[in-house]
Coordinates of C-alpha atoms in Angstrom, one line a residue:
M1 CA -134.4 77.3 -41.8
T2 CA -131.3 76.0 -43.6
E3 CA -129.0 73.6 -41.8
S4 CA -126.1 76.1 -41.8
R5 CA -128.2 78.8 -40.2
Q6 CA -129.7 76.4 -37.7
A7 CA -126.3 75.2 -36.6
V8 CA -125.1 78.7 -35.9
T9 CA -128.2 80.6 -34.6
G10 CA -128.9 78.6 -31.4
D11 CA -131.1 80.7 -29.2
L12 CA -133.4 82.5 -31.6
D13 CA -134.7 84.9 -28.9
A14 CA -131.1 86.2 -28.4
M15 CA -130.6 86.9 -32.1
R16 CA -130.0 90.5 -33.0
R17 CA -132.7 92.0 -35.4
E18 CA -132.5 94.9 -37.7
E19 CA -134.4 96.6 -40.5
H20 CA -132.8 98.3 -43.6
D21 CA -133.8 99.6 -46.9
L22 CA -131.1 97.9 -48.9
V23 CA -128.8 95.0 -48.1
V24 CA -125.9 94.3 -50.5
V25 CA -124.4 90.8 -50.2
G26 CA -120.8 91.0 -51.3
G27 CA -118.3 93.9 -51.1
G28 CA -116.4 93.3 -54.4
P29 CA -116.6 95.6 -57.4
A30 CA -120.3 94.6 -58.0
G31 CA -121.4 95.2 -54.5
L32 CA -119.5 98.5 -54.2
G33 CA -120.8 99.8 -57.5
A34 CA -124.4 98.9 -56.6
A35 CA -124.2 100.5 -53.2
Q36 CA -122.7 103.7 -54.6
A37 CA -125.3 104.0 -57.3
A38 CA -128.2 103.3 -54.8
Y39 CA -126.9 106.0 -52.5
D40 CA -126.5 108.5 -55.3
E41 CA -130.1 107.7 -56.3
G42 CA -131.4 108.8 -52.9
V43 CA -131.2 105.8 -50.6
D44 CA -129.0 106.2 -47.6
D45 CA -129.9 103.2 -45.4
I46 CA -127.6 100.7 -47.1
V47 CA -125.6 97.8 -45.5
I48 CA -122.8 95.9 -47.3
L49 CA -122.1 92.4 -45.9
E50 CA -118.6 91.1 -46.9
R51 CA -117.2 87.8 -45.7
D52 CA -113.5 88.8 -46.2
F53 CA -111.4 91.1 -44.0
E54 CA -111.4 93.9 -46.6
L55 CA -113.5 95.2 -49.4
G56 CA -112.6 94.9 -53.1
G57 CA -113.0 91.2 -53.7
I58 CA -110.7 89.6 -56.3
L59 CA -109.4 93.0 -57.4
Q60 CA -107.1 93.2 -54.3
Q61 CA -104.9 90.4 -55.7
C62 CA -104.9 91.7 -59.3
V63 CA -101.9 94.0 -59.1
H64 CA -101.4 94.2 -62.9
P65 CA -102.6 97.2 -64.9
G66 CA -105.5 97.3 -67.3
F67 CA -108.4 98.2 -65.1
G68 CA -110.5 101.3 -65.4
L69 CA -109.9 102.1 -69.1
E70 CA -113.6 102.4 -69.8
Y71 CA -115.1 103.7 -66.5
F72 CA -112.3 106.0 -65.3
E73 CA -110.6 106.4 -68.8
E74 CA -107.2 105.7 -67.2
E75 CA -105.2 102.6 -66.6
L76 CA -105.3 101.4 -63.0
T77 CA -104.2 98.2 -61.1
G78 CA -106.9 96.1 -59.5
P79 CA -106.3 97.5 -56.0
E80 CA -106.3 101.1 -57.3
Y81 CA -109.7 100.5 -59.1
A82 CA -111.2 98.9 -55.9
Q83 CA -109.8 101.8 -53.7
Q84 CA -111.8 104.4 -55.7
F85 CA -115.0 102.7 -54.8
I86 CA -114.0 101.8 -51.3
E87 CA -113.4 105.5 -50.6
N88 CA -116.7 106.4 -52.4
V89 CA -118.9 104.2 -50.3
A90 CA -117.1 105.2 -47.1
E91 CA -117.6 108.9 -47.9
R92 CA -121.3 108.2 -48.4
G93 CA -121.6 106.7 -45.0
V94 CA -122.6 103.2 -46.2
D95 CA -122.7 100.7 -43.3
I96 CA -119.9 98.3 -44.1
R97 CA -119.6 95.0 -42.2
L98 CA -116.4 93.0 -42.9
D99 CA -115.7 89.4 -41.7
T100 CA -119.4 88.8 -42.0
M101 CA -120.7 85.6 -43.4
V102 CA -124.2 85.6 -44.9
L103 CA -125.9 82.3 -43.9
E104 CA -129.1 82.6 -45.8
V105 CA -131.3 85.0 -47.8
T106 CA -135.0 84.0 -47.8
H107 CA -137.6 84.7 -50.5
D108 CA -139.1 87.4 -48.3
R109 CA -135.8 89.3 -48.1
T110 CA -134.8 88.2 -44.6
V111 CA -131.0 88.0 -44.4
Y112 CA -129.2 86.0 -41.8
A113 CA -125.5 87.0 -41.2
V114 CA -122.9 86.2 -38.6
N115 CA -119.7 87.7 -37.4
D116 CA -117.6 87.6 -34.2
E117 CA -118.7 91.0 -32.9
D118 CA -122.5 90.8 -33.3
G119 CA -123.1 87.1 -33.4
V120 CA -126.1 86.2 -35.6
T121 CA -128.1 89.1 -37.0
E122 CA -131.5 88.8 -38.7
I123 CA -132.0 91.7 -41.1
D124 CA -135.4 92.5 -42.6
A125 CA -134.5 94.2 -45.9
E126 CA -136.8 96.1 -48.3
K127 CA -134.5 95.3 -51.2
V128 CA -131.6 92.8 -51.5
I129 CA -128.8 92.9 -54.1
L130 CA -126.9 89.7 -54.6
A131 CA -123.2 90.4 -55.6
M132 CA -121.3 87.3 -54.4
G133 CA -119.1 87.0 -57.4
C134 CA -117.8 83.7 -58.7
R135 CA -115.3 80.9 -58.0
E136 CA -112.9 78.9 -60.1
R137 CA -113.5 75.4 -61.4
T138 CA -111.0 72.9 -59.8
R139 CA -109.4 69.7 -61.0
D140 CA -112.3 67.7 -59.5
A141 CA -114.5 69.1 -62.3
L142 CA -112.1 67.8 -65.0
D143 CA -111.6 64.1 -64.2
I144 CA -107.9 64.2 -65.3
P145 CA -106.3 60.7 -64.7
G146 CA -103.2 60.4 -62.6
S147 CA -102.1 60.7 -59.0
R148 CA -102.8 63.7 -56.7
P149 CA -99.3 65.3 -56.2
A150 CA -98.6 68.8 -54.9
G151 CA -98.2 71.5 -57.5
I152 CA -101.7 71.8 -59.0
F153 CA -103.4 75.1 -58.4
T154 CA -106.2 77.2 -59.9
A155 CA -104.8 80.3 -61.6
G156 CA -106.5 82.5 -59.1
T157 CA -104.9 80.7 -56.2
A158 CA -101.5 81.0 -57.8
Q159 CA -102.2 84.7 -58.3
R160 CA -102.9 85.2 -54.7
L161 CA -99.8 83.2 -53.6
I162 CA -97.6 85.5 -55.7
N163 CA -99.2 88.9 -55.2
M164 CA -100.4 88.7 -51.6
E165 CA -98.2 86.1 -50.0
G166 CA -95.0 86.5 -51.9
K167 CA -94.7 82.8 -52.8
L168 CA -93.9 81.4 -56.3
P169 CA -96.0 78.2 -56.9
G170 CA -93.3 76.5 -59.0
E171 CA -90.4 76.8 -61.4
K172 CA -91.7 75.1 -64.6
A173 CA -95.4 75.5 -65.3
V174 CA -98.1 74.3 -67.8
I175 CA -101.3 76.2 -67.8
L176 CA -104.5 74.4 -68.8
G177 CA -107.2 76.7 -70.1
S178 CA -106.9 80.1 -71.7
G179 CA -109.3 82.2 -69.6
D180 CA -108.2 85.7 -68.7
V181 CA -106.7 84.8 -65.3
G182 CA -104.7 82.0 -66.9
L183 CA -103.3 84.3 -69.6
I184 CA -102.4 86.9 -67.0
M185 CA -100.7 84.3 -64.8
A186 CA -98.7 83.0 -67.7
R187 CA -97.1 86.4 -68.0
H188 CA -96.8 86.8 -64.3
M189 CA -95.1 83.5 -63.8
H190 CA -92.7 84.3 -66.6
L191 CA -91.9 87.7 -65.1
E192 CA -91.3 86.1 -61.7
G193 CA -88.7 83.8 -63.2
A194 CA -90.6 80.6 -63.8
E195 CA -90.6 78.8 -67.2
V196 CA -94.1 78.6 -68.8
E197 CA -93.9 75.6 -71.1
A198 CA -97.3 76.1 -72.7
V199 CA -100.9 77.3 -72.4
L200 CA -103.2 74.5 -73.5
E201 CA -106.8 75.1 -74.7
I202 CA -109.2 72.4 -75.5
M203 CA -111.3 74.7 -77.7
P204 CA -110.1 75.8 -81.2
Y205 CA -110.0 79.4 -79.9
T206 CA -109.0 81.2 -76.7
G207 CA -111.3 81.8 -73.7
G208 CA -109.8 85.2 -72.9
I209 CA -109.9 88.7 -74.5
T210 CA -107.6 89.4 -77.4
R211 CA -105.7 92.1 -75.5
N212 CA -104.6 89.5 -72.9
V213 CA -103.6 87.0 -75.6
V214 CA -101.3 89.6 -77.2
Q215 CA -99.9 91.2 -74.1
C216 CA -99.5 88.1 -71.9
L217 CA -98.5 85.4 -74.4
E218 CA -97.4 86.7 -77.8
D219 CA -95.3 89.5 -76.2
F220 CA -93.4 86.9 -74.2
D221 CA -93.2 84.1 -76.8
I222 CA -95.3 81.8 -74.6
P223 CA -96.8 79.1 -76.8
L224 CA -100.6 78.7 -77.0
R225 CA -101.7 75.3 -78.2
T226 CA -105.4 75.1 -79.1
Q227 CA -107.4 71.8 -79.4
Q228 CA -105.1 70.1 -76.9
T229 CA -105.6 69.1 -73.3
I230 CA -103.9 67.2 -70.4
T231 CA -104.8 63.6 -70.4
E232 CA -102.6 62.4 -67.5
I233 CA -100.7 64.0 -64.6
H234 CA -97.4 62.4 -63.5
G235 CA -95.7 62.5 -60.2
N236 CA -96.1 61.2 -56.6
D237 CA -95.2 63.9 -54.0
R238 CA -94.9 66.7 -56.6
V239 CA -96.0 67.1 -60.2
E240 CA -93.2 65.8 -62.5
G241 CA -94.9 66.2 -65.9
V242 CA -98.1 65.8 -68.0
T243 CA -99.3 63.9 -71.0
V244 CA -100.9 66.1 -73.6
Q245 CA -103.1 65.0 -76.5
E246 CA -104.9 66.7 -79.4
V247 CA -108.7 66.5 -79.3
D248 CA -111.3 66.0 -82.1
E249 CA -114.5 68.0 -82.7
D250 CA -116.2 66.1 -79.9
F251 CA -113.3 67.0 -77.5
E252 CA -112.2 63.4 -77.3
P253 CA -108.4 62.7 -77.2
I254 CA -107.0 61.6 -80.6
P255 CA -104.9 58.4 -80.3
G256 CA -101.3 58.7 -81.5
T257 CA -101.1 62.5 -80.7
E258 CA -99.6 62.1 -77.2
Y259 CA -96.6 63.9 -76.1
E260 CA -95.0 64.7 -72.7
I261 CA -94.2 68.0 -71.0
E262 CA -91.9 68.1 -68.0
C263 CA -93.1 70.5 -65.4
D264 CA -93.5 70.8 -61.6
T265 CA -96.6 73.0 -61.6
I266 CA -100.0 73.0 -63.3
L267 CA -102.3 76.1 -63.2
L268 CA -105.9 75.5 -64.1
S269 CA -107.9 78.3 -65.9
V270 CA -110.9 76.3 -66.9
G271 CA -113.8 78.5 -66.2
L272 CA -115.6 80.4 -63.4
I273 CA -118.8 79.4 -61.6
P274 CA -121.2 82.1 -60.3
E275 CA -121.6 81.7 -56.5
N276 CA -125.4 81.2 -56.3
E277 CA -126.0 78.9 -53.3
L278 CA -127.7 81.8 -51.5
S279 CA -129.7 82.7 -54.6
V280 CA -131.1 79.1 -54.8
D281 CA -132.0 79.1 -51.1
A282 CA -134.0 82.3 -51.8
G283 CA -135.9 80.7 -54.7
V284 CA -134.1 82.5 -57.5
E285 CA -134.3 80.8 -60.9
L286 CA -130.9 80.2 -62.6
H287 CA -130.0 80.4 -66.2
S288 CA -129.0 77.1 -67.8
V289 CA -126.1 78.7 -69.7
T290 CA -124.7 81.4 -67.4
G291 CA -125.4 79.6 -64.1
G292 CA -126.5 83.0 -62.8
P293 CA -130.0 84.3 -62.0
I294 CA -132.6 85.1 -64.7
V295 CA -133.2 88.8 -64.5
D296 CA -135.0 91.7 -66.2
E297 CA -133.4 94.9 -67.3
T298 CA -133.4 96.3 -63.7
R299 CA -131.5 93.2 -62.7
E300 CA -134.4 92.0 -60.6
T301 CA -134.8 88.2 -60.3
N302 CA -138.0 86.2 -60.4
V303 CA -138.1 86.8 -56.6
E304 CA -139.6 90.2 -56.1
D305 CA -137.2 92.8 -54.6
I306 CA -134.2 90.6 -54.9
Y307 CA -131.6 91.8 -57.6
A308 CA -128.4 90.3 -58.9
C309 CA -125.3 91.9 -60.6
G310 CA -121.7 91.3 -61.5
N311 CA -120.1 87.8 -61.8
V312 CA -122.8 86.2 -59.7
L313 CA -125.1 87.0 -62.6
H314 CA -122.8 86.2 -65.5
V315 CA -119.0 86.1 -65.7
H316 CA -117.6 89.4 -67.1
D317 CA -114.3 89.8 -69.0
V318 CA -113.7 93.4 -67.9
V319 CA -114.4 94.8 -64.4
D320 CA -115.6 98.1 -65.9
W321 CA -118.7 96.2 -67.2
V322 CA -119.2 94.7 -63.8
T323 CA -119.4 98.3 -62.5
E324 CA -121.7 99.4 -65.2
E325 CA -124.1 96.5 -64.6
S326 CA -124.0 96.8 -60.8
M327 CA -124.9 100.5 -61.0
I328 CA -128.0 99.5 -63.0
A329 CA -129.0 97.2 -60.2
G330 CA -128.3 99.8 -57.5
R331 CA -130.2 102.6 -59.3
S332 CA -133.1 100.2 -60.1
A333 CA -133.4 99.1 -56.5
A334 CA -133.4 102.7 -55.3
R335 CA -135.9 103.9 -57.8
S336 CA -138.2 101.0 -57.0
L337 CA -138.0 101.9 -53.3
Q338 CA -139.1 105.4 -54.2
D339 CA -141.9 104.1 -56.5
R340 CA -140.3 105.8 -59.5
V341 CA -140.8 103.0 -62.0
E342 CA -143.9 101.4 -63.5
T343 CA -144.4 97.7 -64.2
R344 CA -145.4 96.8 -67.7
E345 CA -148.7 95.0 -68.1
E346 CA -146.9 92.4 -70.2
P347 CA -143.1 92.0 -70.1
I348 CA -141.1 92.1 -73.3
E349 CA -139.3 88.7 -73.7
I350 CA -135.8 88.7 -75.2
E351 CA -134.9 85.8 -77.4
S352 CA -131.7 85.0 -79.3
T353 CA -130.6 82.7 -82.1
G354 CA -128.2 79.8 -81.8
K355 CA -125.3 82.0 -82.8
L356 CA -125.5 83.7 -79.3
R357 CA -124.7 81.7 -76.2
Y358 CA -126.9 84.0 -74.0
V359 CA -128.2 87.5 -73.5
V360 CA -128.7 89.5 -70.3
P361 CA -131.3 90.6 -69.4
D362 CA -133.9 88.0 -70.3
R363 CA -136.9 90.4 -70.3
I364 CA -137.9 94.0 -70.0
S365 CA -140.4 94.4 -67.2
T366 CA -140.6 98.1 -66.4
V367 CA -141.2 101.6 -67.8
D368 CA -138.9 104.3 -66.4
P369 CA -139.3 107.8 -67.8
D370 CA -135.8 108.7 -66.9
R371 CA -134.1 105.8 -68.6
E372 CA -132.9 106.7 -72.1
E373 CA -131.6 103.3 -73.2
I374 CA -131.2 99.7 -72.1
P375 CA -127.9 97.9 -72.6
L376 CA -128.1 94.2 -73.7
Y377 CA -125.1 92.1 -72.9
M378 CA -124.3 88.9 -74.9
R379 CA -121.7 86.4 -76.0
V380 CA -121.3 84.6 -79.3
H381 CA -120.8 80.8 -79.5
A382 CA -117.7 80.9 -81.7
P383 CA -115.4 83.5 -83.2
M384 CA -117.0 85.5 -86.0
E385 CA -115.7 88.3 -88.2
D386 CA -117.4 91.3 -89.9
V387 CA -120.8 90.7 -88.3
F388 CA -123.8 92.8 -87.3
V389 CA -125.7 92.0 -84.1
T390 CA -129.3 92.9 -84.9
L391 CA -132.4 93.5 -82.7
S392 CA -135.8 92.9 -84.2
S393 CA -139.4 92.6 -83.3
G394 CA -142.1 91.1 -85.5
G395 CA -139.7 91.1 -88.5
E396 CA -138.9 94.8 -88.0
Q397 CA -135.2 95.7 -87.3
L398 CA -135.0 98.1 -84.4
A399 CA -131.2 98.4 -83.8
R400 CA -127.9 96.9 -84.8
T401 CA -124.2 97.1 -83.9
F402 CA -121.2 96.2 -86.1
E403 CA -118.4 93.9 -84.7
R404 CA -115.2 93.6 -86.7
R405 CA -114.5 90.5 -84.7
A406 CA -116.7 88.8 -82.1
E407 CA -115.1 86.4 -79.7
P408 CA -116.7 84.1 -77.1
G409 CA -114.4 85.6 -74.4
E410 CA -115.4 89.2 -75.1
M411 CA -118.8 90.7 -74.2
V412 CA -120.8 92.3 -77.0
T413 CA -123.1 95.2 -76.0
L414 CA -126.1 96.6 -77.9
N415 CA -127.9 99.6 -76.5
V416 CA -131.6 99.9 -77.1
D417 CA -133.3 103.3 -77.2
S418 CA -136.2 103.2 -74.7
D419 CA -138.4 105.1 -77.2
T420 CA -138.1 102.2 -79.7
L421 CA -139.9 99.9 -77.1
A422 CA -142.9 102.1 -76.9
E423 CA -144.7 100.6 -79.9
L424 CA -143.5 97.2 -80.6
P425 CA -145.3 94.9 -83.1
E426 CA -145.3 92.3 -80.4
P427 CA -143.9 92.0 -76.8
R428 CA -140.9 90.1 -78.0
L429 CA -137.4 91.1 -79.0
E430 CA -135.2 88.9 -81.2
L431 CA -131.4 89.1 -81.3
D432 CA -129.4 87.6 -84.2
V433 CA -125.8 87.7 -85.6
V434 CA -125.5 88.1 -89.4
Q435 CA -122.5 88.5 -91.7
R436 CA -122.0 92.0 -93.1
E437 CA -122.8 90.9 -96.7
E438 CA -126.1 89.4 -95.5
A439 CA -127.2 92.5 -93.5

């Protein structure tokens, strides 16, 4: 029993106990998509546990357009995208429990949750899908010298202040990091009347998708300065300015390149961390690069009958891909409940070269006669132009896809025909990235 659960449960005999086919932890876009897909695959005993007062997760504060272009083939705001799925799961009669905190998920799929109405509930689940999302890195992870004045926010916190609470964080801002939320907030702060002095990025390339660089920075003449970072924060009660320096190939500040920027606000967009405390308690193994669970093509983890999807698995750049992946997890859990998949005698391991940061899934463990193809999601280490992403086994090329430009901030997808996996030279797939002239 974990300390958090022990502190809350008290009298174990008085605990409410339930049994369900599928428990989904998290009611954001991943949890909603997984629940909808599982229901449509024939499972109707589904519970969504959500700690917030409403479903939709981070989408509820993303009032800008740009969502749904892939899944719905129309441009929606974040709340509009979420509402589609909120209505879908409600129409299907999914058991939705808001303001409910999950305290623990055990390796044998016992879920402990608490809320004001029911107290502590112990749920024995046949399948569990982890969809807790991710959180932002804060200043504590950066070790920036200086005092601790007011005016330092994560980009997501600033977004919530403006969009949901009607408060402008500051009047003159510097944004550190060029992740998608930071790029979007640069535009949003500008449109709300603040001056955005610069977006600073320590890498030689941006961390967000190209569309956001163009629409959020270039269209508004907001400067993007790569290979630069904040090395000191000035101010006592409130931020008054920052010292900025260029960095070398090892990301160390270069002496003599210092300059000052006057500002009253700093927004941090320096990466997202999958929320996997519950996963670790359940015995789920995490990937060293993504920080999310290691999964097979069904999104099942190393712990039998526990699945993971969405940003808890790996951080996505587009919510449509979260939905696509979560539906894989939902359908897979449902089909497993119905004994409609067969486990391979030997799983097919998926390996990648150093040009790729990671690939999801890590292995292919099942045979499903109704599955026509398996999508592989991956990210490159650095920007590359005119490249083929190739998939091989035993020296034989099985599939490839061409990318005019591959960016670390944008997911690359390669769909593998299930029939090609029937007779592999060896139970191993190898992913590589090669220049067009070398292919």
